[in-house]
Amino acid sequence: MWRFLYANLLRLFPPDFRREDRAEAEHDFTRLWESSANTRARLRLAGASFGRIPWALVGDWASWVTDAQRRRAHTRTGFTTSRTSMSDILRSIRHAVRGLRKNPAFSGSVVFLMALGIGAVTTIFTVVDHVLLRPQPYPDAERLVMLDQGSHSGPLVREMERLGTLDRVSSVTATYVNLASEAQPLRLVQGSVSVDFLGLFGAIPVRGRLLDAQDFDGVDRVVLSQDTWSRIWGEDPSIVGRTIRVDGEALTVVGVLDRSFAPPEVLTGLDVDIWRPLNWADPGFQSHERWSLEVAAVLDDGVSVADAQADVDALMVRMAPVHENYRTNEGEARSIPVVRLGDATVRGVRAGLGLLMGAVTLLLLVACANVAHLFMARGLGRGRELAVRRALGAGIPALVGHLAWESILLGLVGGTGGVLLALVGLRTFMGLNPESLPRAGDIAVDPRVLAFAGLLSVLTALVFGLLPALRAVRGSPDAELKASTRGGTAGRGDRMLRHGLIVAEVALSLVLVASASLLVRTFIEVQRQDPGFVTEDLWTIPLTPRQIHSPDEYRLIMDEVHQSVSAVPGVRSASYGLTMPLEVVGGGRCCWRSSFTAGPEGVEIAPWIHPVSNDFFTTLQIQMIQGGGWSQADATSTPIPSVVNEAFAIAAFGSAAAALNQRVRREGEQGVMEFSVTGVTKNTRYFGLDAQPEPSLFVPIEFLPFPIPRSHVAVRVAAADAGLARRLQEAVWAVAPTLPAPIVRPMEEWMARGTARRRFDSALFGTFGIVALLLAAGGLYGTLLYMAGQRRRELAIRQALGASRQGIERWMLRGGVLVAGVGVAVGLVASWGASRLLESRLWGVEASDPVALLGAAAALLVVATVASWLPARWAGRTDPMEALQSE
Amino acid sequence: MSHTPLAPRDLLILAVLADQPRHGYGIIKAVEDRSVHGVLLDPANLYRALRRMRRDGWIEEVVGQRTDPRKRTFGLTPEGRTVLQTEVRRLETLLATVRPTSAPGGGV
């Protein structure tokens, strides 16, 4: 990290340094770093290297500007006014640098606070800018639209292609496929696309060519992504023309796409490895029942979204009589919204990013309030210095200019620190990528972001630095000089301003702390949920068996895998099913749901159907409340044995006990199917710890009516060891050599993936909350200490007049806590409002949760009390004689 | 000479370059070894100092000695040597002035 920081810091130097010296300096730093024997040596190196850079930067840029001026002056004749004003400015800058270096505690604190605030805001702004603000990197990005509302059927897409308002209508569907031509079976994502798709999103081939119309005749051509080409074939230049085996088919590689090709994830859903022509002849794409294609298009010239929408609506009216899938339950034509692709891409993350931007802005404001305190304190302390200067003839503009340069310099150095912090912050943020942000691949700090950070630094420095400092300039120098001989007490207006800042700071911090406590409580609440099965020592292997043409074939291969895996040393039992709990969180498109009638009264119910092998319940250790599972022999008997969960039992039959031995019926294309309930299980959290259990029906895998290219094996092990994952993989390949098994994962990892976003939320807001709390405490402490110093004389007189030490302490303490109390009151109201914004991210906790809000308020009050008590104690210890004599 | 007194770091850099031409990393290491308290030069400021000295004509890039094509090697110019000698002489005179003259074993 340090080397990364240093390298970036070096880029900030003027061009001549960057051109000639930067590479060597970076190289030397790396060598020094690597040759440092221990942490102490490294700390020393970091201290020496980083500590001296800010001033070196200012100095170098100043002389670079002077040189540039001089160079320009040489090329002209005569004097120019700009030259003199420029050297004036340079003199002011040098002057300001000198002043700031003389007061390192002040400069350091301001720079630190600014860096913290600017760093946080810049990090999030970079993400927001890339994800939300920039135009999409596609030709015709402004005219790209998506036909929304999920996927579409093949025949519907063919009709859409004929619409007059839409041009280059393109469709895509992504699936897992198995690549068998290499040393080990590999799982790839295949995107099947219509002919215009690649061109629509600006694909450029680095090898060979894109797909053309002829490729759609035989559909045996394929284009690779650059990453796939380099990962699997090591960028082998002879790849074009080679044949690869995908799902048993021989495909010819015709091209490799440039790395920059990134169609919107909202269309593909997955990171696509290989691109193939869509096989329109496939019965699946000719059926009205299979809806699997995502569709994008370009609005024709001069066509608005509303025009296209009218066109699509008319199409749906024409389609409605063709098949029931094009009608709503009420029999009307279904509507398909036409939305701009840019909006569709980011709609899921807009709110979340907005929230983060809000949070970091609060943090910046808290940091800036502290900066304002510091400048005010310094301004008061320098009142006499400035007054003397004015008395000696310095005009107000000159003094203001001087103060402004100080603020701007500190702002720029702080902003530089902020940008460096943002580089680190951004790396961490993107490493977590909690929201799976779209368009996240190319996020980096670039000139746009630098300009933003620079502007923000200068602006905040002027507002929070110059304005408070200016208070010291106004008023007549006479009064200031006279007042200072009396040992200045701060004026009433000044005290009000300070108190106002503290109130604002405490209130803003409370909003952050309260948000953090709500999110942390949510996370804890989710973690506390009982998944309904034993997650320890449970490992799972998701598989994609393809080239299977019947349910029997599917079972045959999966039974072999099942047996082979069961025989692995250390495995106590194994099971498989279409899916496993917590594999797909938040619903998704994975699972199978259908309508049933239950019991003699024929209660309508639409449970999730989970086909599983009969050892599913014992392997996962799901508790049976009533009855039990089925034996292998019973699996194919009629009525089909089945197990329901408690939610199903209660919804259909009123209680778990009443469900036992009841019948459940389903009427479908395969005729009437009858199931008998042999057991009732406790509810499991199938789609995430934070998803309420829904009615579920577990049926024998033997019942699976059609082959589905997915399966998920679970094994219960005695104890996991390092080689377990590999042994399980090899057990799969021993019986199914072409079946990829890229993922072998303990259940805890599936759980962690499901709660990653909430973990991120609570960690990020928790950090913000703690930082804000410390900043508020620091602000309060510093201000009170400073005010106690200012009022030393007043305190001494009070003591001389008989006030006790405890009395003075109590009086000071009361003052601090009172101001903080007002801040907390304001903050509570603000938090109550702000928590509504968090509502969609909370679970199991109310937005107005009193424990979280009052707890946060109490935490702030406790911290504020400590922060006030320390200066109060100092004030109480003032020796009155010493204080009065020192004047 | 108007450049004297030299900043301590500049003096150290000139001193280690007087032994032999070196590249940047070599200078940092040599200064660290040579100074009693292990002065640690930071790379950014070292290259700034080297740039200034080159501009003033105290040092120059020594060609034909590159072991690594990316690393420049620097050596003293006659003028740089003069500056160093002037400064050393100035310091010696200074020391001689402040050192007690007749105190065996009682040096500073």
PDB file of N, CA and C in Angstrom, chain A residues 502-563:
ATOM      1  N   ILE A 502     -20.488  23.547  17.306  1.00  0.00           N
ATOM      2  CA  ILE A 502     -20.519  22.308  18.091  1.00  0.00           C
ATOM      3  C   ILE A 502     -21.876  21.629  17.955  1.00  0.00           C
ATOM      4  N   VAL A 503     -22.942  22.427  18.032  1.00  0.00           N
ATOM      5  CA  VAL A 503     -24.284  21.846  17.906  1.00  0.00           C
ATOM      6  C   VAL A 503     -24.399  21.128  16.562  1.00  0.00           C
ATOM      7  N   ALA A 504     -23.967  21.803  15.491  1.00  0.00           N
ATOM      8  CA  ALA A 504     -24.062  21.199  14.161  1.00  0.00           C
ATOM      9  C   ALA A 504     -23.240  19.922  14.093  1.00  0.00           C
ATOM     10  N   GLU A 505     -22.048  19.990  14.646  1.00  0.00           N
ATOM     11  CA  GLU A 505     -21.142  18.844  14.582  1.00  0.00           C
ATOM     12  C   GLU A 505     -21.716  17.639  15.317  1.00  0.00           C
ATOM     13  N   VAL A 506     -22.230  17.898  16.548  1.00  0.00           N
ATOM     14  CA  VAL A 506     -22.812  16.807  17.336  1.00  0.00           C
ATOM     15  C   VAL A 506     -24.037  16.251  16.623  1.00  0.00           C
ATOM     16  N   ALA A 507     -24.859  17.138  16.066  1.00  0.00           N
ATOM     17  CA  ALA A 507     -26.074  16.676  15.411  1.00  0.00           C
ATOM     18  C   ALA A 507     -25.740  15.824  14.190  1.00  0.00           C
ATOM     19  N   LEU A 508     -24.777  16.272  13.365  1.00  0.00           N
ATOM     20  CA  LEU A 508     -24.401  15.505  12.168  1.00  0.00           C
ATOM     21  C   LEU A 508     -23.823  14.160  12.560  1.00  0.00           C
ATOM     22  N   SER A 509     -22.981  14.171  13.601  1.00  0.00           N
ATOM     23  CA  SER A 509     -22.389  12.905  14.035  1.00  0.00           C
ATOM     24  C   SER A 509     -23.466  11.951  14.500  1.00  0.00           C
ATOM     25  N   LEU A 510     -24.453  12.500  15.205  1.00  0.00           N
ATOM     26  CA  LEU A 510     -25.506  11.623  15.714  1.00  0.00           C
ATOM     27  C   LEU A 510     -26.241  10.945  14.561  1.00  0.00           C
ATOM     28  N   VAL A 511     -26.471  11.680  13.476  1.00  0.00           N
ATOM     29  CA  VAL A 511     -27.138  11.068  12.333  1.00  0.00           C
ATOM     30  C   VAL A 511     -26.331   9.866  11.838  1.00  0.00           C
ATOM     31  N   LEU A 512     -25.010  10.041  11.748  1.00  0.00           N
ATOM     32  CA  LEU A 512     -24.173   8.943  11.272  1.00  0.00           C
ATOM     33  C   LEU A 512     -24.143   7.794  12.277  1.00  0.00           C
ATOM     34  N   VAL A 513     -24.007   8.118  13.554  1.00  0.00           N
ATOM     35  CA  VAL A 513     -23.935   7.056  14.564  1.00  0.00           C
ATOM     36  C   VAL A 513     -25.268   6.306  14.627  1.00  0.00           C
ATOM     37  N   ALA A 514     -26.376   7.040  14.532  1.00  0.00           N
ATOM     38  CA  ALA A 514     -27.679   6.379  14.594  1.00  0.00           C
ATOM     39  C   ALA A 514     -27.875   5.479  13.373  1.00  0.00           C
ATOM     40  N   SER A 515     -27.484   5.960  12.181  1.00  0.00           N
ATOM     41  CA  SER A 515     -27.600   5.117  10.981  1.00  0.00           C
ATOM     42  C   SER A 515     -26.763   3.864  11.151  1.00  0.00           C
ATOM     43  N   ALA A 516     -25.537   4.066  11.654  1.00  0.00           N
ATOM     44  CA  ALA A 516     -24.646   2.924  11.847  1.00  0.00           C
ATOM     45  C   ALA A 516     -25.279   1.931  12.803  1.00  0.00           C
ATOM     46  N   SER A 517     -25.864   2.408  13.892  1.00  0.00           N
ATOM     47  CA  SER A 517     -26.373   1.447  14.865  1.00  0.00           C
ATOM     48  C   SER A 517     -27.581   0.706  14.294  1.00  0.00           C
ATOM     49  N   LEU A 518     -28.377   1.377  13.454  1.00  0.00           N
ATOM     50  CA  LEU A 518     -29.495   0.664  12.820  1.00  0.00           C
ATOM     51  C   LEU A 518     -28.976  -0.442  11.900  1.00  0.00           C
ATOM     52  N   LEU A 519     -27.943  -0.118  11.127  1.00  0.00           N
ATOM     53  CA  LEU A 519     -27.429  -1.109  10.169  1.00  0.00           C
ATOM     54  C   LEU A 519     -26.705  -2.238  10.887  1.00  0.00           C
ATOM     55  N   VAL A 520     -25.992  -1.906  11.947  1.00  0.00           N
ATOM     56  CA  VAL A 520     -25.298  -2.962  12.693  1.00  0.00           C
ATOM     57  C   VAL A 520     -26.327  -3.877  13.359  1.00  0.00           C
ATOM     58  N   ARG A 521     -27.376  -3.285  13.886  1.00  0.00           N
ATOM     59  CA  ARG A 521     -28.415  -4.115  14.499  1.00  0.00           C
ATOM     60  C   ARG A 521     -29.064  -5.023  13.461  1.00  0.00           C
ATOM     61  N   THR A 522     -29.267  -4.496  12.249  1.00  0.00           N
ATOM     62  CA  THR A 522     -29.819  -5.315  11.175  1.00  0.00           C
ATOM     63  C   THR A 522     -28.922  -6.514  10.896  1.00  0.00           C
ATOM     64  N   PHE A 523     -27.633  -6.225  10.779  1.00  0.00           N
ATOM     65  CA  PHE A 523     -26.678  -7.300  10.473  1.00  0.00           C
ATOM     66  C   PHE A 523     -26.704  -8.373  11.562  1.00  0.00           C
ATOM     67  N   ILE A 524     -26.696  -7.926  12.817  1.00  0.00           N
ATOM     68  CA  ILE A 524     -26.707  -8.884  13.927  1.00  0.00           C
ATOM     69  C   ILE A 524     -28.002  -9.695  13.904  1.00  0.00           C
ATOM     70  N   GLU A 525     -29.101  -9.008  13.645  1.00  0.00           N
ATOM     71  CA  GLU A 525     -30.405  -9.670  13.607  1.00  0.00           C
ATOM     72  C   GLU A 525     -30.406 -10.762  12.519  1.00  0.00           C
ATOM     73  N   VAL A 526     -29.862 -10.434  11.336  1.00  0.00           N
ATOM     74  CA  VAL A 526     -29.835 -11.408  10.244  1.00  0.00           C
ATOM     75  C   VAL A 526     -28.946 -12.592  10.611  1.00  0.00           C
ATOM     76  N   GLN A 527     -27.787 -12.293  11.189  1.00  0.00           N
ATOM     77  CA  GLN A 527     -26.860 -13.371  11.549  1.00  0.00           C
ATOM     78  C   GLN A 527     -27.478 -14.308  12.587  1.00  0.00           C
ATOM     79  N   ARG A 528     -28.368 -13.781  13.413  1.00  0.00           N
ATOM     80  CA  ARG A 528     -28.945 -14.576  14.488  1.00  0.00           C
ATOM     81  C   ARG A 528     -29.970 -15.574  13.992  1.00  0.00           C
ATOM     82  N   GLN A 529     -30.457 -15.410  12.765  1.00  0.00           N
ATOM     83  CA  GLN A 529     -31.517 -16.287  12.266  1.00  0.00           C
ATOM     84  C   GLN A 529     -31.040 -17.730  12.174  1.00  0.00           C
ATOM     85  N   ASP A 530     -31.943 -18.628  12.534  1.00  0.00           N
ATOM     86  CA  ASP A 530     -31.639 -20.049  12.436  1.00  0.00           C
ATOM     87  C   ASP A 530     -31.923 -20.493  11.002  1.00  0.00           C
ATOM     88  N   PRO A 531     -30.897 -20.978  10.266  1.00  0.00           N
ATOM     89  CA  PRO A 531     -31.155 -21.361   8.876  1.00  0.00           C
ATOM     90  C   PRO A 531     -32.070 -22.584   8.763  1.00  0.00           C
ATOM     91  N   GLY A 532     -32.252 -23.324   9.857  1.00  0.00           N
ATOM     92  CA  GLY A 532     -33.138 -24.485   9.803  1.00  0.00           C
ATOM     93  C   GLY A 532     -32.408 -25.775   9.473  1.00  0.00           C
ATOM     94  N   PHE A 533     -31.086 -25.684   9.269  1.00  0.00           N
ATOM     95  CA  PHE A 533     -30.279 -26.893   9.076  1.00  0.00           C
ATOM     96  C   PHE A 533     -28.901 -26.614   9.655  1.00  0.00           C
ATOM     97  N   VAL A 534     -28.088 -27.682   9.799  1.00  0.00           N
ATOM     98  CA  VAL A 534     -26.780 -27.503  10.439  1.00  0.00           C
ATOM     99  C   VAL A 534     -25.764 -27.083   9.377  1.00  0.00           C
ATOM    100  N   THR A 535     -25.194 -25.896   9.538  1.00  0.00           N
ATOM    101  CA  THR A 535     -24.316 -25.373   8.484  1.00  0.00           C
ATOM    102  C   THR A 535     -22.857 -25.792   8.670  1.00  0.00           C
ATOM    103  N   GLU A 536     -22.479 -26.197   9.873  1.00  0.00           N
ATOM    104  CA  GLU A 536     -21.084 -26.561  10.101  1.00  0.00           C
ATOM    105  C   GLU A 536     -20.756 -27.886   9.391  1.00  0.00           C
ATOM    106  N   ASP A 537     -19.543 -27.984   8.879  1.00  0.00           N
ATOM    107  CA  ASP A 537     -19.053 -29.205   8.232  1.00  0.00           C
ATOM    108  C   ASP A 537     -19.931 -29.659   7.072  1.00  0.00           C
ATOM    109  N   LEU A 538     -20.579 -28.699   6.440  1.00  0.00           N
ATOM    110  CA  LEU A 538     -21.378 -29.024   5.257  1.00  0.00           C
ATOM    111  C   LEU A 538     -20.727 -28.339   4.061  1.00  0.00           C
ATOM    112  N   TRP A 539     -20.338 -29.124   3.062  1.00  0.00           N
ATOM    113  CA  TRP A 539     -19.708 -28.570   1.852  1.00  0.00           C
ATOM    114  C   TRP A 539     -20.598 -28.853   0.664  1.00  0.00           C
ATOM    115  N   THR A 540     -20.578 -27.971  -0.328  1.00  0.00           N
ATOM    116  CA  THR A 540     -21.451 -28.218  -1.471  1.00  0.00           C
ATOM    117  C   THR A 540     -20.716 -27.976  -2.784  1.00  0.00           C
ATOM    118  N   ILE A 541     -21.201 -28.666  -3.815  1.00  0.00           N
ATOM    119  CA  ILE A 541     -20.594 -28.593  -5.154  1.00  0.00           C
ATOM    120  C   ILE A 541     -21.696 -28.333  -6.171  1.00  0.00           C
ATOM    121  N   PRO A 542     -21.855 -27.098  -6.647  1.00  0.00           N
ATOM    122  CA  PRO A 542     -22.838 -26.853  -7.704  1.00  0.00           C
ATOM    123  C   PRO A 542     -22.318 -27.372  -9.055  1.00  0.00           C
ATOM    124  N   LEU A 543     -23.166 -28.081  -9.793  1.00  0.00           N
ATOM    125  CA  LEU A 543     -22.739 -28.688 -11.056  1.00  0.00           C
ATOM    126  C   LEU A 543     -23.678 -28.271 -12.185  1.00  0.00           C
ATOM    127  N   THR A 544     -23.172 -28.375 -13.416  1.00  0.00           N
ATOM    128  CA  THR A 544     -23.994 -28.057 -14.577  1.00  0.00           C
ATOM    129  C   THR A 544     -23.946 -29.215 -15.571  1.00  0.00           C
ATOM    130  N   PRO A 545     -24.667 -30.305 -15.278  1.00  0.00           N
ATOM    131  CA  PRO A 545     -24.652 -31.433 -16.228  1.00  0.00           C
ATOM    132  C   PRO A 545     -25.404 -31.027 -17.497  1.00  0.00           C
ATOM    133  N   ARG A 546     -24.704 -31.054 -18.640  1.00  0.00           N
ATOM    134  CA  ARG A 546     -25.348 -30.659 -19.907  1.00  0.00           C
ATOM    135  C   ARG A 546     -25.331 -31.835 -20.876  1.00  0.00           C
ATOM    136  N   GLN A 547     -25.772 -31.634 -22.083  1.00  0.00           N
ATOM    137  CA  GLN A 547     -25.927 -32.688 -23.096  1.00  0.00           C
ATOM    138  C   GLN A 547     -26.713 -33.852 -22.539  1.00  0.00           C
ATOM    139  N   ILE A 548     -27.744 -33.551 -21.768  1.00  0.00           N
ATOM    140  CA  ILE A 548     -28.561 -34.599 -21.191  1.00  0.00           C
ATOM    141  C   ILE A 548     -29.934 -34.448 -21.796  1.00  0.00           C
ATOM    142  N   HIS A 549     -30.500 -35.573 -22.255  1.00  0.00           N
ATOM    143  CA  HIS A 549     -31.721 -35.435 -23.030  1.00  0.00           C
ATOM    144  C   HIS A 549     -32.946 -35.968 -22.328  1.00  0.00           C
ATOM    145  N   SER A 550     -32.780 -36.636 -21.164  1.00  0.00           N
ATOM    146  CA  SER A 550     -33.950 -37.146 -20.465  1.00  0.00           C
ATOM    147  C   SER A 550     -33.695 -37.110 -18.972  1.00  0.00           C
ATOM    148  N   PRO A 551     -34.776 -37.096 -18.175  1.00  0.00           N
ATOM    149  CA  PRO A 551     -34.617 -37.115 -16.721  1.00  0.00           C
ATOM    150  C   PRO A 551     -33.818 -38.332 -16.259  1.00  0.00           C
ATOM    151  N   ASP A 552     -33.985 -39.477 -16.960  1.00  0.00           N
ATOM    152  CA  ASP A 552     -33.266 -40.696 -16.558  1.00  0.00           C
ATOM    153  C   ASP A 552     -31.770 -40.517 -16.715  1.00  0.00           C
ATOM    154  N   GLU A 553     -31.398 -39.887 -17.852  1.00  0.00           N
ATOM    155  CA  GLU A 553     -29.977 -39.637 -18.087  1.00  0.00           C
ATOM    156  C   GLU A 553     -29.398 -38.747 -16.989  1.00  0.00           C
ATOM    157  N   TYR A 554     -30.177 -37.712 -16.644  1.00  0.00           N
ATOM    158  CA  TYR A 554     -29.771 -36.775 -15.583  1.00  0.00           C
ATOM    159  C   TYR A 554     -29.518 -37.539 -14.293  1.00  0.00           C
ATOM    160  N   ARG A 555     -30.483 -38.419 -13.929  1.00  0.00           N
ATOM    161  CA  ARG A 555     -30.360 -39.144 -12.661  1.00  0.00           C
ATOM    162  C   ARG A 555     -29.201 -40.127 -12.696  1.00  0.00           C
ATOM    163  N   LEU A 556     -29.040 -40.746 -13.852  1.00  0.00           N
ATOM    164  CA  LEU A 556     -27.977 -41.744 -13.989  1.00  0.00           C
ATOM    165  C   LEU A 556     -26.621 -41.112 -13.665  1.00  0.00           C
ATOM    166  N   ILE A 557     -26.359 -39.968 -14.296  1.00  0.00           N
ATOM    167  CA  ILE A 557     -25.050 -39.345 -14.083  1.00  0.00           C
ATOM    168  C   ILE A 557     -24.946 -38.789 -12.670  1.00  0.00           C
ATOM    169  N   MET A 558     -26.027 -38.214 -12.155  1.00  0.00           N
ATOM    170  CA  MET A 558     -25.959 -37.625 -10.822  1.00  0.00           C
ATOM    171  C   MET A 558     -25.865 -38.703  -9.740  1.00  0.00           C
ATOM    172  N   ASP A 559     -26.501 -39.854  -9.962  1.00  0.00           N
ATOM    173  CA  ASP A 559     -26.384 -40.939  -8.979  1.00  0.00           C
ATOM    174  C   ASP A 559     -24.937 -41.423  -8.906  1.00  0.00           C
ATOM    175  N   GLU A 560     -24.287 -41.487 -10.072  1.00  0.00           N
ATOM    176  CA  GLU A 560     -22.877 -41.900 -10.070  1.00  0.00           C
ATOM    177  C   GLU A 560     -22.017 -40.902  -9.313  1.00  0.00           C
ATOM    178  N   VAL A 561     -22.255 -39.610  -9.567  1.00  0.00           N
ATOM    179  CA  VAL A 561     -21.506 -38.568  -8.860  1.00  0.00           C
ATOM    180  C   VAL A 561     -21.760 -38.692  -7.353  1.00  0.00           C
ATOM    181  N   HIS A 562     -23.028 -38.896  -7.009  1.00  0.00           N
ATOM    182  CA  HIS A 562     -23.453 -39.039  -5.624  1.00  0.00           C
ATOM    183  C   HIS A 562     -22.675 -40.161  -4.925  1.00  0.00           C
ATOM    184  N   GLN A 563     -22.617 -41.317  -5.584  1.00  0.00           N
ATOM    185  CA  GLN A 563     -21.911 -42.464  -4.993  1.00  0.00           C
ATOM    186  C   GLN A 563     -20.422 -42.202  -4.880  1.00  0.00           C
TER     187      GLN A 563
END
